[in-house]
XYZ file of C-alpha atoms in Angstrom:
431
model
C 0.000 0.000 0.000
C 1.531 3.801 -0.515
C 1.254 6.432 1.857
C -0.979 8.589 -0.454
C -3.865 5.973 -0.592
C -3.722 5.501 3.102
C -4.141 9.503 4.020
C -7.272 9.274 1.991
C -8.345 6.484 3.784
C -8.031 8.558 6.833
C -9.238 11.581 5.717
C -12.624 9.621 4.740
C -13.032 7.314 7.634
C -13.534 4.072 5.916
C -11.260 2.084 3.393
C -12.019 0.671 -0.265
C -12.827 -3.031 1.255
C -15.002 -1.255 3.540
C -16.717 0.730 0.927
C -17.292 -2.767 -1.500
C -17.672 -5.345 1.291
C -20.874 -3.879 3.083
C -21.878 -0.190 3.888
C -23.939 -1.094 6.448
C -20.974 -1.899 8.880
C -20.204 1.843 9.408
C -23.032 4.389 10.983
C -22.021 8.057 10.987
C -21.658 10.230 14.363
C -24.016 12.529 15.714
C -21.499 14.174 17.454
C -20.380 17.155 15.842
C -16.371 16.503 16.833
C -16.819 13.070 14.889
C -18.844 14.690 11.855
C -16.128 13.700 9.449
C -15.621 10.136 11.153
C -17.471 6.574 10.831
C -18.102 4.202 13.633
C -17.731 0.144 13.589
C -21.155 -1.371 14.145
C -22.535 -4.664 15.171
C -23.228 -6.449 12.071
C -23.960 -10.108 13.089
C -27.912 -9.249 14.014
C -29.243 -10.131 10.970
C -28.230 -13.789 11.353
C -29.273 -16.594 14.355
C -27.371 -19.340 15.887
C -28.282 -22.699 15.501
C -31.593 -24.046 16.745
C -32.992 -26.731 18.914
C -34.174 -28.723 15.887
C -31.000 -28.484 14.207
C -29.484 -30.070 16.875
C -31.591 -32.681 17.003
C -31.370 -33.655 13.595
C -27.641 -33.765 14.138
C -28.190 -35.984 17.196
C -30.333 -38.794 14.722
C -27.515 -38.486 12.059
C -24.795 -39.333 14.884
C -27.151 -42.334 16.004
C -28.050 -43.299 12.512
C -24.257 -43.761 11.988
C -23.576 -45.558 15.566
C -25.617 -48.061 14.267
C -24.224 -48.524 10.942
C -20.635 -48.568 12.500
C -22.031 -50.672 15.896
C -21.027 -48.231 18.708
C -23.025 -48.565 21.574
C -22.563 -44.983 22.765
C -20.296 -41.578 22.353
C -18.281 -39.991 25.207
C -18.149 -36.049 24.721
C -16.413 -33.287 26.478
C -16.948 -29.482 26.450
C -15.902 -28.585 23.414
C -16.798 -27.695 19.675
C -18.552 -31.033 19.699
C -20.355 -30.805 22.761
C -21.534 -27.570 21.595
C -22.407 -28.772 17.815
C -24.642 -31.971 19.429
C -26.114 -30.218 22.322
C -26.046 -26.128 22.535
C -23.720 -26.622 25.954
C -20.998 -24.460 25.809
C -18.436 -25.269 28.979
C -15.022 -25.515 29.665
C -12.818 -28.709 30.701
C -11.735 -29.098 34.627
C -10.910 -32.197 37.274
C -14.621 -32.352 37.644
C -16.186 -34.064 35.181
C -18.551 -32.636 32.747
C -19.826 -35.251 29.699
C -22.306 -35.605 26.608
C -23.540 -38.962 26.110
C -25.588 -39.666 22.826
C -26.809 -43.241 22.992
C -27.350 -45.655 19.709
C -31.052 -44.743 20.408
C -33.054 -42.807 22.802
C -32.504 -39.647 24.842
C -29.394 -37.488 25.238
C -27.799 -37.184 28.702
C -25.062 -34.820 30.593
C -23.561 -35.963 33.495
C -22.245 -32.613 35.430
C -21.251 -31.797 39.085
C -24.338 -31.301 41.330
C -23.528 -27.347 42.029
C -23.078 -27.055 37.827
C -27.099 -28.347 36.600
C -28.630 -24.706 36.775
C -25.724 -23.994 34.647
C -25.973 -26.698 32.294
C -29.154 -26.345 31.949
C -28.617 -22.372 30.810
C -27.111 -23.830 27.387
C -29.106 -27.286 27.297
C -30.852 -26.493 23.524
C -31.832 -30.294 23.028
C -34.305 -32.656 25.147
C -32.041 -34.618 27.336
C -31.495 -35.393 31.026
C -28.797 -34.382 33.506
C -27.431 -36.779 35.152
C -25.980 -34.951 38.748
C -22.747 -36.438 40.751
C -21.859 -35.168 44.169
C -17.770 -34.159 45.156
C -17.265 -37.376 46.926
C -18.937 -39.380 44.005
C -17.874 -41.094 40.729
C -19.350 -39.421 37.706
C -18.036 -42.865 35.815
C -20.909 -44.483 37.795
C -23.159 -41.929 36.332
C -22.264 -42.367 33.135
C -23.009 -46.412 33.158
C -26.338 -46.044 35.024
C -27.078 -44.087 31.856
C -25.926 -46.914 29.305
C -28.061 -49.030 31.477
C -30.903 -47.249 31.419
C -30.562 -46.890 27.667
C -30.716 -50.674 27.200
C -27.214 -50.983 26.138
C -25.595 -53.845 27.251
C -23.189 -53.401 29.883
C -21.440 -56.618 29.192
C -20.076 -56.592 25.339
C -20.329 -53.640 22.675
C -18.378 -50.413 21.981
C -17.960 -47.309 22.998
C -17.086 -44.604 21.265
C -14.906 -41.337 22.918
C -14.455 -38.326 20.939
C -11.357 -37.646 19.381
C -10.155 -34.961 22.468
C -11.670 -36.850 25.353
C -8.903 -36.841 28.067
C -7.019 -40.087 29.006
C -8.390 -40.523 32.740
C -11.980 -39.924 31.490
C -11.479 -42.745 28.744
C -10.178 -44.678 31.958
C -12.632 -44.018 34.409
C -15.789 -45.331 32.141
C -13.691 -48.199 30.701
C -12.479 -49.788 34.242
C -16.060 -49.916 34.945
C -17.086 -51.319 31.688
C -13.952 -53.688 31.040
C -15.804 -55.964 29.285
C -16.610 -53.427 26.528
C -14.419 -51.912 23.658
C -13.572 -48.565 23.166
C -12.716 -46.632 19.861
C -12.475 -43.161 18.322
C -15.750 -41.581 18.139
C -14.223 -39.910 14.896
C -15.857 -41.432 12.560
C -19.656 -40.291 14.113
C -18.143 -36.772 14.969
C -16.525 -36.110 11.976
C -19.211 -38.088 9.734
C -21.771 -35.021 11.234
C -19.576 -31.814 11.317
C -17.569 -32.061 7.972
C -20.391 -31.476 5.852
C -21.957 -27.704 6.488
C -25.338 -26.673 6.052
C -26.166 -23.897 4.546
C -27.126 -22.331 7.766
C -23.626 -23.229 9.257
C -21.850 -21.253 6.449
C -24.298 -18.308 6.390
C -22.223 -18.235 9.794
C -18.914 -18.816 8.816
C -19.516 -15.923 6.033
C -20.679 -13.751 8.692
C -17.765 -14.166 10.657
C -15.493 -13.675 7.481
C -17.282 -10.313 6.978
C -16.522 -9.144 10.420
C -13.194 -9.535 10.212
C -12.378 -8.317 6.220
C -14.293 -4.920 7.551
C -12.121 -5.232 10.445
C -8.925 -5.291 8.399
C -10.342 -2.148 6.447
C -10.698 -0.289 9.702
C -6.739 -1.652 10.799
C -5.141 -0.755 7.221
C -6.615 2.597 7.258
C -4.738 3.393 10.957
C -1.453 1.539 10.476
C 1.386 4.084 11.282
C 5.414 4.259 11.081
C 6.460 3.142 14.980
C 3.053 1.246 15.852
C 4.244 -2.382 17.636
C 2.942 -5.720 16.770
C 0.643 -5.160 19.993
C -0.854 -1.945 19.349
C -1.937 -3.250 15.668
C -3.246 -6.282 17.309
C -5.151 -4.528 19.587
C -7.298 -2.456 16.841
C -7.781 -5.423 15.308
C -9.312 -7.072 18.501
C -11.633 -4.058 18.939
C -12.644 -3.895 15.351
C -13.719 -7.432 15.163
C -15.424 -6.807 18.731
C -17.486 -3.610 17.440
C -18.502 -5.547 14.275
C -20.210 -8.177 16.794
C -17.401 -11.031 16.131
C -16.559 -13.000 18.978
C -13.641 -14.668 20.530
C -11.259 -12.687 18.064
C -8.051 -13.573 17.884
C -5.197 -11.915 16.184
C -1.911 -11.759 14.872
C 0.919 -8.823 13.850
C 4.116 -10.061 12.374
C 6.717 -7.103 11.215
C 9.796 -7.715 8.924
C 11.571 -10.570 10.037
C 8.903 -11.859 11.989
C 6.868 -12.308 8.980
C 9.454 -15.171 8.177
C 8.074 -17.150 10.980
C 4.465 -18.380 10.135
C 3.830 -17.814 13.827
C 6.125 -14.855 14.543
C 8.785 -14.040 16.771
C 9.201 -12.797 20.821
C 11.572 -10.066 19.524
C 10.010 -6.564 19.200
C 9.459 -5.431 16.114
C 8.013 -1.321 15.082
C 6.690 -0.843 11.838
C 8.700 1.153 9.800
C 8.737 2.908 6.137
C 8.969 0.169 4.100
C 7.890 -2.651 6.549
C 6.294 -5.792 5.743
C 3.077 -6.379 7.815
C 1.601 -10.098 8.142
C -1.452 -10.285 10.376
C -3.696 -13.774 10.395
C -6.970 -13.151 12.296
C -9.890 -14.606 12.915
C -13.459 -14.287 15.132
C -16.761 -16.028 15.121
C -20.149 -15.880 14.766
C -22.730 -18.211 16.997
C -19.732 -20.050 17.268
C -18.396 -20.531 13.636
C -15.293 -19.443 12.737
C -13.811 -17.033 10.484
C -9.655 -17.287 9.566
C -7.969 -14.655 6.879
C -4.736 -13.363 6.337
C -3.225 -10.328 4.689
C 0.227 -8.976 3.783
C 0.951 -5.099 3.974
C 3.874 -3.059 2.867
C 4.253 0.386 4.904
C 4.945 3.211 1.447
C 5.731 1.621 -1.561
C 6.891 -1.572 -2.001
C 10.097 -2.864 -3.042
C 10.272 -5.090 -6.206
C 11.051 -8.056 -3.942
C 8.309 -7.789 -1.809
C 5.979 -7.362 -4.952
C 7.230 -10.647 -6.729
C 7.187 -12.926 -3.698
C 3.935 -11.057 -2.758
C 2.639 -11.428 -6.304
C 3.772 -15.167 -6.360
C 1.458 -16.318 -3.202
C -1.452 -14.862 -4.471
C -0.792 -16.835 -7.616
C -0.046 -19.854 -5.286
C -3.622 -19.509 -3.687
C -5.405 -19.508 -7.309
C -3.480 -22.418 -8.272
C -4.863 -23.740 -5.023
C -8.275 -22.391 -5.520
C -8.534 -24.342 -9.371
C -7.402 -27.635 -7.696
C -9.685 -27.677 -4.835
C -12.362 -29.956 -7.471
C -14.795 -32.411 -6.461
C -13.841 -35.609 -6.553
C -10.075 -35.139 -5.907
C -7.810 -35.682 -3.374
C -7.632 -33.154 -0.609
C -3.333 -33.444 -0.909
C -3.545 -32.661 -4.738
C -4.179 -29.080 -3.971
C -1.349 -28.908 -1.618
C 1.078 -30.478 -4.189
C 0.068 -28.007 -7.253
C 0.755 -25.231 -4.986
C 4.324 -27.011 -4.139
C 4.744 -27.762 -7.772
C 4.367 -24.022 -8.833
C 6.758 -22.566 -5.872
C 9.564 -24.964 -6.877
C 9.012 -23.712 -10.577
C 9.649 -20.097 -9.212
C 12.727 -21.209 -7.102
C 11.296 -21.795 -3.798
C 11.446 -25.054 -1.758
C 11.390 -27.742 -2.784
C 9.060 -29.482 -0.373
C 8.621 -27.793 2.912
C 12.341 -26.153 2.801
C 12.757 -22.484 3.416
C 12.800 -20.573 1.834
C 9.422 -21.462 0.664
C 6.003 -22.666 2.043
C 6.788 -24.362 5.143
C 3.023 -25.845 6.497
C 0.558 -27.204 4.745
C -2.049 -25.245 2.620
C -4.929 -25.418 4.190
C -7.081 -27.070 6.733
C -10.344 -27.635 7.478
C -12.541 -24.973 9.137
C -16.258 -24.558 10.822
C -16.596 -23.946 14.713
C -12.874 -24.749 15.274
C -10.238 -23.160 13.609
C -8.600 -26.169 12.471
C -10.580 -29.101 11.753
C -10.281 -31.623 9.332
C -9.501 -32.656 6.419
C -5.921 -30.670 5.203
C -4.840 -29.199 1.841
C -1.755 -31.107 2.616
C 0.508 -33.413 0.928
C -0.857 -37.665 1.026
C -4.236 -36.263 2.156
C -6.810 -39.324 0.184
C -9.729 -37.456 1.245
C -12.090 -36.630 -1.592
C -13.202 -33.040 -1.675
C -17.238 -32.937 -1.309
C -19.439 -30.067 -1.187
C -20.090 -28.765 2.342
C -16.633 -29.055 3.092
C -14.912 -25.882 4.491
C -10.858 -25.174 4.211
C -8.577 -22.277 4.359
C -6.300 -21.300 1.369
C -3.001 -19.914 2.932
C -0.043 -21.098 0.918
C 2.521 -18.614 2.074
C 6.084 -18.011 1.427
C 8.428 -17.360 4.459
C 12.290 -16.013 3.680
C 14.425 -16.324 6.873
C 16.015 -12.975 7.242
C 13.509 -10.900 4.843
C 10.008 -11.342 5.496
C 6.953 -13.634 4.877
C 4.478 -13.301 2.709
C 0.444 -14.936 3.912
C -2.945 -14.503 1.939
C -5.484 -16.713 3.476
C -9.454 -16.900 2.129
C -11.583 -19.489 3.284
C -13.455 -21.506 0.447
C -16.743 -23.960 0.795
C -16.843 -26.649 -1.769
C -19.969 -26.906 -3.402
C -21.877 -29.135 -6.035
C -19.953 -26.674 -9.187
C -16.706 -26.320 -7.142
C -15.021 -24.250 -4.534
C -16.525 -20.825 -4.031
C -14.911 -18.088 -1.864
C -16.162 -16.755 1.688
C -13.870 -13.721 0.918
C -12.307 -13.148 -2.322
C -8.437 -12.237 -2.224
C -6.804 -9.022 -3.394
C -5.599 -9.206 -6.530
C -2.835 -6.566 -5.750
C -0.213 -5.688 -3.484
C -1.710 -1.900 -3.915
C -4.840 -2.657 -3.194
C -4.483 -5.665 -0.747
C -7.594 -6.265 1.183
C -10.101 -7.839 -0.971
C -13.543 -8.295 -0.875
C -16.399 -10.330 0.862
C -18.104 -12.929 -1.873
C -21.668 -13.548 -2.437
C -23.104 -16.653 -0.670
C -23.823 -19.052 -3.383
């Protein structure tokens, strides 16, 4: 970006990718010392969280698939999962909180006694909560549940989610030794990877917030601002624009290099590379983008390499088909780097992480844009597109859009800048 463009920006109050992405994110004062300003807004009101019958559904697809894969029952913590099945959102401690979905019937929590009214709070599904006192075993809550499911408490399988901690997994199974256990992945995974439509009307919310975010950040970067102070306008921007749980991150010059940045303290100078990778969500879906800014005009290096990864994430963008393998869009990515001199492989300098992951109410979820990744690409799938290049010494160079597969192909949540000039992009139509 060049200094000129940016004093216009500030002299107006709202930047280009504000302007194109969505007008109604900016409301003008009625105070007469902010006459010439504009002020962030909440723009998530116009969409609602998931519903009670949604999760329900979700619940008889889980059981639906218990039974085709003969798993008595799933073991769920607090968590995106939890959340996804049942509306409860909690947090993990030594006292026992758990989502059991049976192969058929009702849903049940088993919580600390002092927690129900709590539980209850989030509870968006018809199910029962089973309570456990301090000097009690929720394990032997969790069986008298199985029980009074009808599932046999002698042979069959149970199924633990993917994150489910070790002494949990222990706990049920020494009271259940005659059972199996296994990966509840297969359930889990078998519900969330496929979005409905209503899951990424979310996730394109959330990408909104945070591209009019990055409009309201580019328009107030300045010469001697620290990696903290840029990361805290980005926090507030994504707040005011109704995103939650924002995260954020500011890597200057060298730090760039390092996909995740650097301790060291870095200011922005003239001529500085800035690499932030943010992210917020909506009702609990996420968003994840990246951008790449050059304080004043850029150098002919930093427009090549920058000019090179947004070629890198078309490339990925035109291989991300249905029907083919997830790791095939990592590998034309890798394929065109080495071309320009980069890599090979994961070598630096070069694209040292995969290309994408997976994406929906957790940042990273499965499946990746990475190499020997057999997954088939299917519509209502969700990934980021990130393939980066990272010079040790220089700077690194990130643009990351998140893409939806549908039945025609991959479709943009946010559609990349096409310039280093111009580098913010623009929020896509929901197809």
């Amino acid at each position: 970006m060049n200094m000129n463009k940016r004093s216009f920006l500030k002299a107006g109050g709202a930047s280009i990718a504000a302007l194109s992405v969505s007008t109604s994110a900016f409301a003008s004062s009625t105070k007469e010392s902010q006459s010439n300003s504009q002020v962030l807004k909440d723009i998530t009101k116009d969409v609602a969280g998931i519903t009670s019958a949604e999760r329900e559904a979700r619940i008889i697809k889980a059981q639906q698939l218990m039974q085709q894969m003969n798993i008595s029952a799933l073991i769920i913590e607090p968590g995106a999962a939890m959340d996804y099945f049942s509306g409860i959102q909690w947090w993990r401690s030594e006292r026992l909180t758990a989502l059991v979905i049976p192969q058929q019937g009702k849903v049940a929590v088993v919580c600390p006694f002092f927690e129900e009214p709590s539980i209850q709070e989030s509870l968006a599904i018809d199910g029962d909560i089973r309570v456990w006192q301090e000097h009690e075993s929720p394990f032997e809550r969790i069986k008298q549940i199985l029980a009074d499911r009808g599932i046999s408490l002698t042979k069959g399988t149970i199924g633990f989610e993917n994150s489910v901690r070790y002494f949990v997994q222990h706990g049920v199974m020494s009271l259940l030794s005659t059972l199996q256990h296994v990966s509840a992945e297969p359930v889990t995974r078998g519900c969330r990877i496929i979005k409905s439509h209503h899951e990424l009307q979310l996730m394109h919310k959330a990408n909104e917030v945070t591209l009019l975010a990055y409009s309201e950040v580019y328009s107030k970067l300045e010469v001697g601002m620290t990696s903290a102070q840029v990361k805290s306008l980005m926090s507030n921007a994504q707040a005011k624009l109704g995103g939650k749980g924002a995260w954020n991150m500011a890597l200057i010059d060298q730090a760039s290099a390092f996909p995740h940045g650097s301790k060291k303290k870095h200011l922005i100078k003239e001529g500085s590379i800035v690499l932030m990778d943010c992210g917020c969500n909506v009702h609990g879906y996420q968003s994840d983008i990246s951008r790449t800014f050059v304080m004043g005009e850029p150098t002919k290096r930093q427009r090549d390499v920058w000019q090179t990864v947004r070629t890198g994430q078309k490339i990925a963008f035109e291989q991300a088909q249905i029907g083919n393998a997830a790791g095939t869009v990592d590998d034309a990515v890798r394929k065109y780097y080495q071309a320009q001199g980069f890599g090979p492989d994961y070598k630096l300098p070069g694209l040292s992480h995969r290309t994408g992951h997976g994406i929906g109410m957790e940042g990273h979820e499965s499946v990746n844009f990475v190499h020997g990744e057999q997954e088939k690409l299917t519509a209502g799938m969700c990934f980021s597109n990130e393939p980066g290049i990272y010079i040790p010494g220089e700077f690194g160079v990130r643009l990351e859009d998140c893409i939806y597969m549908t039945d025609k192909g991959p479709q943009w949540f946010t559609i990349p800048p096409d310039s280093l000039d111009s580098p913010l992009g623009k929020l896509a139509k929901l197809a």
